[in-house]
């Protein structure tokens, strides 16, 4: 046992205790990585845009893991139509684009990540998701599922949401 007058090194033995080192020293920051796949029925050369009725998001994949741990806790693949399953992933067949967007919001709500990392997410993925959800009239529903503090779509669109309230 250490006393206040002991050398600070006396705590080294506590960090070697497997109970302390395995439980208390791991960073429990939950990281979610994600990406979307989109398609335009207008064919190659026509980049999918959320405003176009011919463009769809047909897949959203995400994995969650603890920060600094390369092994995923869960890998989820949301698809609009039936596809061959991959045993490493939980594949959820949503049936259509609206259900796919709603499933994404529900996964986000259940996982509540501390950090999100995407592949071109700020320049394409988030914009596509938000604009397509708005066009399909599910944006407010999604926002209220994904947010800790539900709000109206009008406040969301006008940027009048104060998260500190």
mmCIF file of N, CA and C in Angstrom, residues 25-158:
data_model
loop_
_atom_site.group_PDB
_atom_site.id
_atom_site.type_symbol
_atom_site.label_atom_id
_atom_site.label_comp_id
_atom_site.label_asym_id
_atom_site.label_seq_id
_atom_site.Cartn_x
_atom_site.Cartn_y
_atom_site.Cartn_z
ATOM 1 N N UNK A 25 -7.972 0.975 -18.203
ATOM 2 C CA UNK A 25 -7.014 1.681 -19.045
ATOM 3 C C UNK A 25 -7.398 1.711 -20.515
ATOM 4 N N UNK A 26 -8.447 1.004 -20.913
ATOM 5 C CA UNK A 26 -8.870 1.027 -22.316
ATOM 6 C C UNK A 26 -9.748 2.242 -22.580
ATOM 7 N N UNK A 27 -9.490 2.887 -23.674
ATOM 8 C CA UNK A 27 -10.302 4.034 -24.093
ATOM 9 C C UNK A 27 -11.606 3.501 -24.670
ATOM 10 N N UNK A 28 -12.720 3.893 -24.092
ATOM 11 C CA UNK A 28 -14.031 3.423 -24.538
ATOM 12 C C UNK A 28 -14.735 4.469 -25.400
ATOM 13 N N UNK A 29 -13.969 5.087 -26.270
ATOM 14 C CA UNK A 29 -14.539 5.987 -27.259
ATOM 15 C C UNK A 29 -14.999 5.131 -28.429
ATOM 16 N N UNK A 30 -16.275 5.217 -28.755
ATOM 17 C CA UNK A 30 -16.831 4.395 -29.827
ATOM 18 C C UNK A 30 -16.710 5.132 -31.160
ATOM 19 N N UNK A 31 -16.061 4.485 -32.103
ATOM 20 C CA UNK A 31 -15.822 5.062 -33.425
ATOM 21 C C UNK A 31 -16.675 4.319 -34.447
ATOM 22 N N UNK A 32 -17.407 5.078 -35.252
ATOM 23 C CA UNK A 32 -18.211 4.512 -36.333
ATOM 24 C C UNK A 32 -17.608 4.982 -37.652
ATOM 25 N N UNK A 33 -17.277 4.044 -38.516
ATOM 26 C CA UNK A 33 -16.829 4.379 -39.868
ATOM 27 C C UNK A 33 -17.935 3.960 -40.823
ATOM 28 N N UNK A 34 -18.137 4.746 -41.869
ATOM 29 C CA UNK A 34 -19.260 4.452 -42.760
ATOM 30 C C UNK A 34 -18.992 4.969 -44.165
ATOM 31 N N UNK A 35 -19.759 4.435 -45.104
ATOM 32 C CA UNK A 35 -19.681 4.869 -46.495
ATOM 33 C C UNK A 35 -21.002 4.506 -47.174
ATOM 34 N N UNK A 36 -21.329 5.258 -48.217
ATOM 35 C CA UNK A 36 -22.535 4.956 -48.985
ATOM 36 C C UNK A 36 -22.144 4.581 -50.409
ATOM 37 N N UNK A 37 -23.022 3.858 -51.048
ATOM 38 C CA UNK A 37 -22.894 3.567 -52.474
ATOM 39 C C UNK A 37 -24.153 4.095 -53.147
ATOM 40 N N UNK A 38 -23.953 4.840 -54.231
ATOM 41 C CA UNK A 38 -25.073 5.432 -54.959
ATOM 42 C C UNK A 38 -25.041 4.975 -56.410
ATOM 43 N N UNK A 39 -26.174 5.170 -57.071
ATOM 44 C CA UNK A 39 -26.333 4.699 -58.444
ATOM 45 C C UNK A 39 -27.246 5.659 -59.189
ATOM 46 N N UNK A 40 -26.917 5.905 -60.437
ATOM 47 C CA UNK A 40 -27.800 6.674 -61.306
ATOM 48 C C UNK A 40 -28.250 5.775 -62.450
ATOM 49 N N UNK A 41 -29.553 5.668 -62.647
ATOM 50 C CA UNK A 41 -30.074 4.841 -63.739
ATOM 51 C C UNK A 41 -29.845 5.493 -65.099
ATOM 52 N N UNK A 42 -29.320 6.718 -65.105
ATOM 53 C CA UNK A 42 -28.998 7.390 -66.365
ATOM 54 C C UNK A 42 -27.727 6.825 -66.987
ATOM 55 N N UNK A 43 -27.012 5.967 -66.255
ATOM 56 C CA UNK A 43 -25.847 5.290 -66.801
ATOM 57 C C UNK A 43 -24.533 5.946 -66.435
ATOM 58 N N UNK A 44 -23.461 5.307 -66.910
ATOM 59 C CA UNK A 44 -22.118 5.811 -66.645
ATOM 60 C C UNK A 44 -21.960 7.216 -67.203
ATOM 61 N N UNK A 45 -21.180 8.004 -66.513
ATOM 62 C CA UNK A 45 -20.979 9.382 -66.936
ATOM 63 C C UNK A 45 -21.982 10.343 -66.326
ATOM 64 N N UNK A 46 -23.015 9.823 -65.713
ATOM 65 C CA UNK A 46 -24.014 10.647 -65.021
ATOM 66 C C UNK A 46 -23.861 10.425 -63.526
ATOM 67 N N UNK A 47 -23.153 11.345 -62.895
ATOM 68 C CA UNK A 47 -22.867 11.223 -61.468
ATOM 69 C C UNK A 47 -24.162 11.300 -60.666
ATOM 70 N N UNK A 48 -24.384 10.382 -59.739
ATOM 71 C CA UNK A 48 -25.615 10.406 -58.943
ATOM 72 C C UNK A 48 -25.722 11.672 -58.085
ATOM 73 N N UNK A 49 -26.871 12.307 -58.147
ATOM 74 C CA UNK A 49 -27.149 13.469 -57.304
ATOM 75 C C UNK A 49 -28.438 13.205 -56.538
ATOM 76 N N UNK A 50 -28.508 13.719 -55.333
ATOM 77 C CA UNK A 50 -29.670 13.472 -54.477
ATOM 78 C C UNK A 50 -30.943 14.068 -55.052
ATOM 79 N N UNK A 51 -30.835 15.149 -55.814
ATOM 80 C CA UNK A 51 -32.018 15.814 -56.366
ATOM 81 C C UNK A 51 -32.664 15.005 -57.485
ATOM 82 N N UNK A 52 -31.892 14.131 -58.105
ATOM 83 C CA UNK A 52 -32.379 13.369 -59.252
ATOM 84 C C UNK A 52 -33.216 12.166 -58.811
ATOM 85 N N UNK A 53 -34.376 12.005 -59.440
ATOM 86 C CA UNK A 53 -35.206 10.825 -59.181
ATOM 87 C C UNK A 53 -34.545 9.554 -59.710
ATOM 88 N N UNK A 54 -33.593 9.704 -60.627
ATOM 89 C CA UNK A 54 -32.901 8.562 -61.215
ATOM 90 C C UNK A 54 -31.699 8.120 -60.386
ATOM 91 N N UNK A 55 -31.401 8.834 -59.309
ATOM 92 C CA UNK A 55 -30.259 8.496 -58.450
ATOM 93 C C UNK A 55 -30.742 7.970 -57.108
ATOM 94 N N UNK A 56 -30.081 6.917 -56.647
ATOM 95 C CA UNK A 56 -30.450 6.283 -55.382
ATOM 96 C C UNK A 56 -29.218 5.958 -54.558
ATOM 97 N N UNK A 57 -29.395 5.960 -53.251
ATOM 98 C CA UNK A 57 -28.423 5.330 -52.365
ATOM 99 C C UNK A 57 -28.925 3.900 -52.196
ATOM 100 N N UNK A 58 -28.085 2.924 -52.549
ATOM 101 C CA UNK A 58 -28.534 1.535 -52.498
ATOM 102 C C UNK A 58 -27.810 0.724 -51.433
ATOM 103 N N UNK A 59 -26.775 1.312 -50.819
ATOM 104 C CA UNK A 59 -26.037 0.592 -49.786
ATOM 105 C C UNK A 59 -25.395 1.589 -48.832
ATOM 106 N N UNK A 60 -25.486 1.302 -47.553
ATOM 107 C CA UNK A 60 -24.750 2.043 -46.533
ATOM 108 C C UNK A 60 -24.104 0.995 -45.636
ATOM 109 N N UNK A 61 -22.790 1.042 -45.553
ATOM 110 C CA UNK A 61 -22.073 0.107 -44.693
ATOM 111 C C UNK A 61 -21.398 0.873 -43.568
ATOM 112 N N UNK A 62 -21.349 0.250 -42.413
ATOM 113 C CA UNK A 62 -20.712 0.888 -41.262
ATOM 114 C C UNK A 62 -20.079 -0.176 -40.382
ATOM 115 N N UNK A 63 -19.028 0.232 -39.708
ATOM 116 C CA UNK A 63 -18.429 -0.634 -38.697
ATOM 117 C C UNK A 63 -18.188 0.211 -37.460
ATOM 118 N N UNK A 64 -18.278 -0.425 -36.313
ATOM 119 C CA UNK A 64 -18.015 0.266 -35.054
ATOM 120 C C UNK A 64 -16.925 -0.491 -34.308
ATOM 121 N N UNK A 65 -16.073 0.276 -33.679
ATOM 122 C CA UNK A 65 -14.997 -0.312 -32.886
ATOM 123 C C UNK A 65 -14.572 0.681 -31.810
ATOM 124 N N UNK A 66 -13.895 0.171 -30.806
ATOM 125 C CA UNK A 66 -13.340 1.060 -29.792
ATOM 126 C C UNK A 66 -12.137 1.762 -30.390
ATOM 127 N N UNK A 67 -11.946 2.999 -30.009
ATOM 128 C CA UNK A 67 -10.790 3.769 -30.477
ATOM 129 C C UNK A 67 -9.519 2.966 -30.182
ATOM 130 N N UNK A 68 -8.627 2.957 -31.124
ATOM 131 C CA UNK A 68 -7.327 2.277 -31.040
ATOM 132 C C UNK A 68 -7.419 0.753 -31.091
ATOM 133 N N UNK A 69 -8.601 0.211 -31.335
ATOM 134 C CA UNK A 69 -8.751 -1.237 -31.469
ATOM 135 C C UNK A 69 -9.094 -1.545 -32.924
ATOM 136 N N UNK A 70 -8.238 -2.271 -33.622
ATOM 137 C CA UNK A 70 -8.501 -2.539 -35.043
ATOM 138 C C UNK A 70 -9.622 -3.554 -35.280
ATOM 139 N N UNK A 71 -10.029 -4.270 -34.247
ATOM 140 C CA UNK A 71 -11.064 -5.292 -34.409
ATOM 141 C C UNK A 71 -12.450 -4.680 -34.242
ATOM 142 N N UNK A 72 -13.297 -4.804 -35.261
ATOM 143 C CA UNK A 72 -14.637 -4.214 -35.160
ATOM 144 C C UNK A 72 -15.512 -4.951 -34.146
ATOM 145 N N UNK A 73 -16.345 -4.178 -33.466
ATOM 146 C CA UNK A 73 -17.360 -4.763 -32.587
ATOM 147 C C UNK A 73 -18.520 -5.290 -33.422
ATOM 148 N N UNK A 74 -18.844 -4.537 -34.468
ATOM 149 C CA UNK A 74 -19.972 -4.889 -35.335
ATOM 150 C C UNK A 74 -19.735 -4.277 -36.707
ATOM 151 N N UNK A 75 -20.117 -5.012 -37.745
ATOM 152 C CA UNK A 75 -20.082 -4.517 -39.116
ATOM 153 C C UNK A 75 -21.472 -4.711 -39.698
ATOM 154 N N UNK A 76 -22.047 -3.621 -40.196
ATOM 155 C CA UNK A 76 -23.428 -3.645 -40.681
ATOM 156 C C UNK A 76 -23.457 -3.167 -42.125
ATOM 157 N N UNK A 77 -24.205 -3.880 -42.951
ATOM 158 C CA UNK A 77 -24.395 -3.490 -44.345
ATOM 159 C C UNK A 77 -25.894 -3.380 -44.607
ATOM 160 N N UNK A 78 -26.345 -2.166 -44.882
ATOM 161 C CA UNK A 78 -27.746 -1.906 -45.215
ATOM 162 C C UNK A 78 -27.863 -1.877 -46.731
ATOM 163 N N UNK A 79 -28.778 -2.653 -47.278
ATOM 164 C CA UNK A 79 -28.967 -2.697 -48.731
ATOM 165 C C UNK A 79 -30.448 -2.558 -49.052
ATOM 166 N N UNK A 80 -30.724 -2.084 -50.271
ATOM 167 C CA UNK A 80 -32.128 -1.908 -50.653
ATOM 168 C C UNK A 80 -32.744 -3.179 -51.229
ATOM 169 N N UNK A 81 -31.928 -4.068 -51.775
ATOM 170 C CA UNK A 81 -32.431 -5.328 -52.337
ATOM 171 C C UNK A 81 -31.610 -6.497 -51.793
ATOM 172 N N UNK A 82 -32.160 -7.687 -51.936
ATOM 173 C CA UNK A 82 -31.475 -8.879 -51.437
ATOM 174 C C UNK A 82 -30.129 -9.037 -52.127
ATOM 175 N N UNK A 83 -29.145 -9.428 -51.357
ATOM 176 C CA UNK A 83 -27.795 -9.613 -51.871
ATOM 177 C C UNK A 83 -27.156 -10.802 -51.165
ATOM 178 N N UNK A 84 -26.090 -11.312 -51.735
ATOM 179 C CA UNK A 84 -25.397 -12.441 -51.112
ATOM 180 C C UNK A 84 -24.789 -11.984 -49.788
ATOM 181 N N UNK A 85 -25.070 -12.699 -48.714
ATOM 182 C CA UNK A 85 -24.543 -12.285 -47.413
ATOM 183 C C UNK A 85 -23.046 -12.553 -47.285
ATOM 184 N N UNK A 86 -22.407 -11.777 -46.445
ATOM 185 C CA UNK A 86 -21.007 -11.957 -46.095
ATOM 186 C C UNK A 86 -21.000 -12.320 -44.609
ATOM 187 N N UNK A 87 -20.421 -13.442 -44.222
ATOM 188 C CA UNK A 87 -20.489 -13.868 -42.822
ATOM 189 C C UNK A 87 -19.836 -12.891 -41.841
ATOM 190 N N UNK A 88 -18.986 -12.020 -42.334
ATOM 191 C CA UNK A 88 -18.340 -11.043 -41.450
ATOM 192 C C UNK A 88 -19.248 -9.858 -41.143
ATOM 193 N N UNK A 89 -20.332 -9.711 -41.885
ATOM 194 C CA UNK A 89 -21.207 -8.545 -41.772
ATOM 195 C C UNK A 89 -22.625 -8.961 -41.410
ATOM 196 N N UNK A 90 -23.318 -8.084 -40.724
ATOM 197 C CA UNK A 90 -24.758 -8.224 -40.542
ATOM 198 C C UNK A 90 -25.394 -7.479 -41.700
ATOM 199 N N UNK A 91 -26.047 -8.203 -42.593
ATOM 200 C CA UNK A 91 -26.677 -7.597 -43.761
ATOM 201 C C UNK A 91 -28.156 -7.402 -43.470
ATOM 202 N N UNK A 92 -28.626 -6.175 -43.660
ATOM 203 C CA UNK A 92 -30.033 -5.847 -43.435
ATOM 204 C C UNK A 92 -30.644 -5.437 -44.767
ATOM 205 N N UNK A 93 -31.613 -6.212 -45.231
ATOM 206 C CA UNK A 93 -32.286 -5.931 -46.501
ATOM 207 C C UNK A 93 -33.466 -5.018 -46.201
ATOM 208 N N UNK A 94 -33.412 -3.815 -46.738
ATOM 209 C CA UNK A 94 -34.390 -2.778 -46.398
ATOM 210 C C UNK A 94 -35.561 -2.691 -47.372
ATOM 211 N N UNK A 95 -35.409 -3.200 -48.580
ATOM 212 C CA UNK A 95 -36.518 -3.233 -49.529
ATOM 213 C C UNK A 95 -36.650 -2.014 -50.418
ATOM 214 N N UNK A 96 -36.282 -0.841 -49.915
ATOM 215 C CA UNK A 96 -36.339 0.377 -50.731
ATOM 216 C C UNK A 96 -35.461 1.457 -50.097
ATOM 217 N N UNK A 97 -35.306 2.535 -50.821
ATOM 218 C CA UNK A 97 -34.413 3.608 -50.400
ATOM 219 C C UNK A 97 -34.880 4.303 -49.114
ATOM 220 N N UNK A 98 -36.185 4.510 -48.966
ATOM 221 C CA UNK A 98 -36.705 5.156 -47.753
ATOM 222 C C UNK A 98 -36.374 4.313 -46.529
ATOM 223 N N UNK A 99 -36.629 3.015 -46.608
ATOM 224 C CA UNK A 99 -36.322 2.134 -45.481
ATOM 225 C C UNK A 99 -34.825 2.055 -45.212
ATOM 226 N N UNK A 100 -34.020 2.145 -46.257
ATOM 227 C CA UNK A 100 -32.570 2.144 -46.108
ATOM 228 C C UNK A 100 -32.127 3.367 -45.303
ATOM 229 N N UNK A 101 -32.656 4.531 -45.652
ATOM 230 C CA UNK A 101 -32.319 5.755 -44.923
ATOM 231 C C UNK A 101 -32.798 5.680 -43.476
ATOM 232 N N UNK A 102 -33.989 5.146 -43.272
ATOM 233 C CA UNK A 102 -34.511 5.005 -41.908
ATOM 234 C C UNK A 102 -33.670 4.014 -41.101
ATOM 235 N N UNK A 103 -33.252 2.924 -41.728
ATOM 236 C CA UNK A 103 -32.414 1.937 -41.036
ATOM 237 C C UNK A 103 -31.078 2.556 -40.632
ATOM 238 N N UNK A 104 -30.530 3.402 -41.490
ATOM 239 C CA UNK A 104 -29.287 4.104 -41.159
ATOM 240 C C UNK A 104 -29.481 4.957 -39.909
ATOM 241 N N UNK A 105 -30.573 5.700 -39.860
ATOM 242 C CA UNK A 105 -30.860 6.546 -38.695
ATOM 243 C C UNK A 105 -31.030 5.702 -37.434
ATOM 244 N N UNK A 106 -31.707 4.577 -37.548
ATOM 245 C CA UNK A 106 -31.916 3.715 -36.378
ATOM 246 C C UNK A 106 -30.613 3.078 -35.899
ATOM 247 N N UNK A 107 -29.758 2.682 -36.832
ATOM 248 C CA UNK A 107 -28.444 2.151 -36.445
ATOM 249 C C UNK A 107 -27.641 3.221 -35.714
ATOM 250 N N UNK A 108 -27.671 4.429 -36.245
ATOM 251 C CA UNK A 108 -26.958 5.547 -35.612
ATOM 252 C C UNK A 108 -27.468 5.757 -34.189
ATOM 253 N N UNK A 109 -28.779 5.724 -34.044
ATOM 254 C CA UNK A 109 -29.399 5.921 -32.727
ATOM 255 C C UNK A 109 -28.965 4.830 -31.745
ATOM 256 N N UNK A 110 -28.965 3.584 -32.188
ATOM 257 C CA UNK A 110 -28.597 2.473 -31.311
ATOM 258 C C UNK A 110 -27.114 2.464 -30.962
ATOM 259 N N UNK A 111 -26.283 2.855 -31.901
ATOM 260 C CA UNK A 111 -24.840 2.806 -31.684
ATOM 261 C C UNK A 111 -24.307 4.055 -30.977
ATOM 262 N N UNK A 112 -24.938 5.181 -31.186
ATOM 263 C CA UNK A 112 -24.526 6.482 -30.625
ATOM 264 C C UNK A 112 -23.004 6.643 -30.578
ATOM 265 N N UNK A 113 -22.391 6.761 -31.745
ATOM 266 C CA UNK A 113 -20.930 6.857 -31.776
ATOM 267 C C UNK A 113 -20.425 8.164 -31.166
ATOM 268 N N UNK A 114 -19.233 8.080 -30.596
ATOM 269 C CA UNK A 114 -18.560 9.282 -30.096
ATOM 270 C C UNK A 114 -17.865 10.016 -31.235
ATOM 271 N N UNK A 115 -17.365 9.243 -32.185
ATOM 272 C CA UNK A 115 -16.655 9.788 -33.346
ATOM 273 C C UNK A 115 -17.190 9.077 -34.579
ATOM 274 N N UNK A 116 -17.402 9.838 -35.656
ATOM 275 C CA UNK A 116 -17.774 9.214 -36.925
ATOM 276 C C UNK A 116 -16.726 9.570 -37.958
ATOM 277 N N UNK A 117 -16.377 8.590 -38.751
ATOM 278 C CA UNK A 117 -15.389 8.768 -39.806
ATOM 279 C C UNK A 117 -16.010 8.231 -41.087
ATOM 280 N N UNK A 118 -15.969 9.020 -42.134
ATOM 281 C CA UNK A 118 -16.534 8.584 -43.396
ATOM 282 C C UNK A 118 -15.533 8.713 -44.521
ATOM 283 N N UNK A 119 -15.881 8.143 -45.638
ATOM 284 C CA UNK A 119 -15.067 8.219 -46.836
ATOM 285 C C UNK A 119 -15.718 9.240 -47.757
ATOM 286 N N UNK A 120 -15.145 10.425 -47.831
ATOM 287 C CA UNK A 120 -15.712 11.557 -48.572
ATOM 288 C C UNK A 120 -17.073 11.953 -47.996
ATOM 289 N N UNK A 121 -17.208 11.808 -46.697
ATOM 290 C CA UNK A 121 -18.524 12.012 -46.078
ATOM 291 C C UNK A 121 -18.974 13.461 -46.055
ATOM 292 N N UNK A 122 -18.085 14.406 -45.836
ATOM 293 C CA UNK A 122 -18.540 15.801 -45.758
ATOM 294 C C UNK A 122 -18.792 16.411 -47.134
ATOM 295 N N UNK A 123 -18.141 15.894 -48.156
ATOM 296 C CA UNK A 123 -18.327 16.463 -49.495
ATOM 297 C C UNK A 123 -19.387 15.729 -50.316
ATOM 298 N N UNK A 124 -19.692 14.508 -49.944
ATOM 299 C CA UNK A 124 -20.672 13.774 -50.744
ATOM 300 C C UNK A 124 -21.700 13.018 -49.892
ATOM 301 N N UNK A 125 -21.245 12.110 -49.050
ATOM 302 C CA UNK A 125 -22.169 11.209 -48.346
ATOM 303 C C UNK A 125 -23.219 11.928 -47.518
ATOM 304 N N UNK A 126 -22.794 12.800 -46.592
ATOM 305 C CA UNK A 126 -23.781 13.497 -45.760
ATOM 306 C C UNK A 126 -24.705 14.355 -46.608
ATOM 307 N N UNK A 127 -24.149 15.040 -47.582
ATOM 308 C CA UNK A 127 -24.989 15.885 -48.455
ATOM 309 C C UNK A 127 -26.019 15.047 -49.199
ATOM 310 N N UNK A 128 -25.569 13.916 -49.732
ATOM 311 C CA UNK A 128 -26.498 13.052 -50.465
ATOM 312 C C UNK A 128 -27.585 12.534 -49.525
ATOM 313 N N UNK A 129 -27.197 12.049 -48.363
ATOM 314 C CA UNK A 129 -28.161 11.503 -47.396
ATOM 315 C C UNK A 129 -29.180 12.563 -46.994
ATOM 316 N N UNK A 130 -28.704 13.746 -46.613
ATOM 317 C CA UNK A 130 -29.609 14.804 -46.147
ATOM 318 C C UNK A 130 -30.529 15.269 -47.274
ATOM 319 N N UNK A 131 -29.971 15.518 -48.449
ATOM 320 C CA UNK A 131 -30.788 16.009 -49.562
ATOM 321 C C UNK A 131 -31.788 14.955 -50.037
ATOM 322 N N UNK A 132 -31.367 13.695 -50.095
ATOM 323 C CA UNK A 132 -32.282 12.628 -50.532
ATOM 324 C C UNK A 132 -33.371 12.410 -49.478
ATOM 325 N N UNK A 133 -32.999 12.442 -48.205
ATOM 326 C CA UNK A 133 -33.995 12.284 -47.135
ATOM 327 C C UNK A 133 -35.001 13.431 -47.161
ATOM 328 N N UNK A 134 -34.528 14.625 -47.451
ATOM 329 C CA UNK A 134 -35.437 15.775 -47.563
ATOM 330 C C UNK A 134 -36.391 15.568 -48.737
ATOM 331 N N UNK A 135 -35.848 15.152 -49.869
ATOM 332 C CA UNK A 135 -36.663 14.927 -51.067
ATOM 333 C C UNK A 135 -37.713 13.839 -50.821
ATOM 334 N N UNK A 136 -37.344 12.823 -50.066
ATOM 335 C CA UNK A 136 -38.256 11.710 -49.777
ATOM 336 C C UNK A 136 -39.100 11.956 -48.521
ATOM 337 N N UNK A 137 -38.964 13.132 -47.955
ATOM 338 C CA UNK A 137 -39.750 13.578 -46.794
ATOM 339 C C UNK A 137 -39.552 12.716 -45.548
ATOM 340 N N UNK A 138 -38.306 12.279 -45.320
ATOM 341 C CA UNK A 138 -37.986 11.536 -44.098
ATOM 342 C C UNK A 138 -36.865 12.199 -43.297
ATOM 343 N N UNK A 139 -36.447 13.395 -43.711
ATOM 344 C CA UNK A 139 -35.325 14.056 -43.046
ATOM 345 C C UNK A 139 -35.626 14.364 -41.582
ATOM 346 N N UNK A 140 -36.783 14.918 -41.300
ATOM 347 C CA UNK A 140 -37.103 15.258 -39.907
ATOM 348 C C UNK A 140 -37.162 13.997 -39.048
ATOM 349 N N UNK A 141 -37.762 12.938 -39.562
ATOM 350 C CA UNK A 141 -37.823 11.676 -38.829
ATOM 351 C C UNK A 141 -36.411 11.166 -38.543
ATOM 352 N N UNK A 142 -35.551 11.179 -39.564
ATOM 353 C CA UNK A 142 -34.175 10.713 -39.384
ATOM 354 C C UNK A 142 -33.440 11.564 -38.360
ATOM 355 N N UNK A 143 -33.572 12.877 -38.497
ATOM 356 C CA UNK A 143 -32.891 13.783 -37.572
ATOM 357 C C UNK A 143 -33.318 13.497 -36.132
ATOM 358 N N UNK A 144 -34.597 13.312 -35.922
ATOM 359 C CA UNK A 144 -35.099 13.070 -34.569
ATOM 360 C C UNK A 144 -34.679 11.705 -34.027
ATOM 361 N N UNK A 145 -34.403 10.753 -34.893
ATOM 362 C CA UNK A 145 -33.869 9.466 -34.443
ATOM 363 C C UNK A 145 -32.389 9.580 -34.088
ATOM 364 N N UNK A 146 -31.649 10.331 -34.882
ATOM 365 C CA UNK A 146 -30.199 10.397 -34.733
ATOM 366 C C UNK A 146 -29.741 11.402 -33.681
ATOM 367 N N UNK A 147 -30.590 12.323 -33.334
ATOM 368 C CA UNK A 147 -30.225 13.396 -32.418
ATOM 369 C C UNK A 147 -30.612 13.044 -30.987
ATOM 370 N N UNK A 148 -29.805 13.494 -30.051
ATOM 371 C CA UNK A 148 -30.157 13.320 -28.639
ATOM 372 C C UNK A 148 -31.277 14.262 -28.233
ATOM 373 N N UNK A 149 -31.428 15.344 -29.014
ATOM 374 C CA UNK A 149 -32.449 16.336 -28.703
ATOM 375 C C UNK A 149 -33.287 16.577 -29.957
ATOM 376 N N UNK A 150 -34.438 15.930 -30.064
ATOM 377 C CA UNK A 150 -35.287 16.112 -31.248
ATOM 378 C C UNK A 150 -35.683 17.569 -31.456
ATOM 379 N N UNK A 151 -35.888 17.912 -32.709
ATOM 380 C CA UNK A 151 -36.260 19.273 -33.060
ATOM 381 C C UNK A 151 -37.111 19.241 -34.319
ATOM 382 N N UNK A 152 -37.602 20.411 -34.700
ATOM 383 C CA UNK A 152 -38.405 20.482 -35.915
ATOM 384 C C UNK A 152 -37.498 20.618 -37.130
ATOM 385 N N UNK A 153 -38.008 20.193 -38.261
ATOM 386 C CA UNK A 153 -37.259 20.293 -39.504
ATOM 387 C C UNK A 153 -36.961 21.745 -39.831
ATOM 388 N N UNK A 154 -37.883 22.639 -39.535
ATOM 389 C CA UNK A 154 -37.680 24.057 -39.816
ATOM 390 C C UNK A 154 -36.464 24.591 -39.060
ATOM 391 N N UNK A 155 -36.335 24.248 -37.788
ATOM 392 C CA UNK A 155 -35.177 24.686 -37.004
ATOM 393 C C UNK A 155 -33.899 24.072 -37.556
ATOM 394 N N UNK A 156 -33.971 22.796 -37.940
ATOM 395 C CA UNK A 156 -32.812 22.102 -38.489
ATOM 396 C C UNK A 156 -32.331 22.777 -39.771
ATOM 397 N N UNK A 157 -33.249 23.080 -40.675
ATOM 398 C CA UNK A 157 -32.896 23.668 -41.959
ATOM 399 C C UNK A 157 -32.392 25.098 -41.819
ATOM 400 N N UNK A 158 -32.913 25.835 -40.846
ATOM 401 C CA UNK A 158 -32.490 27.219 -40.653
ATOM 402 C C UNK A 158 -31.250 27.337 -39.789
#
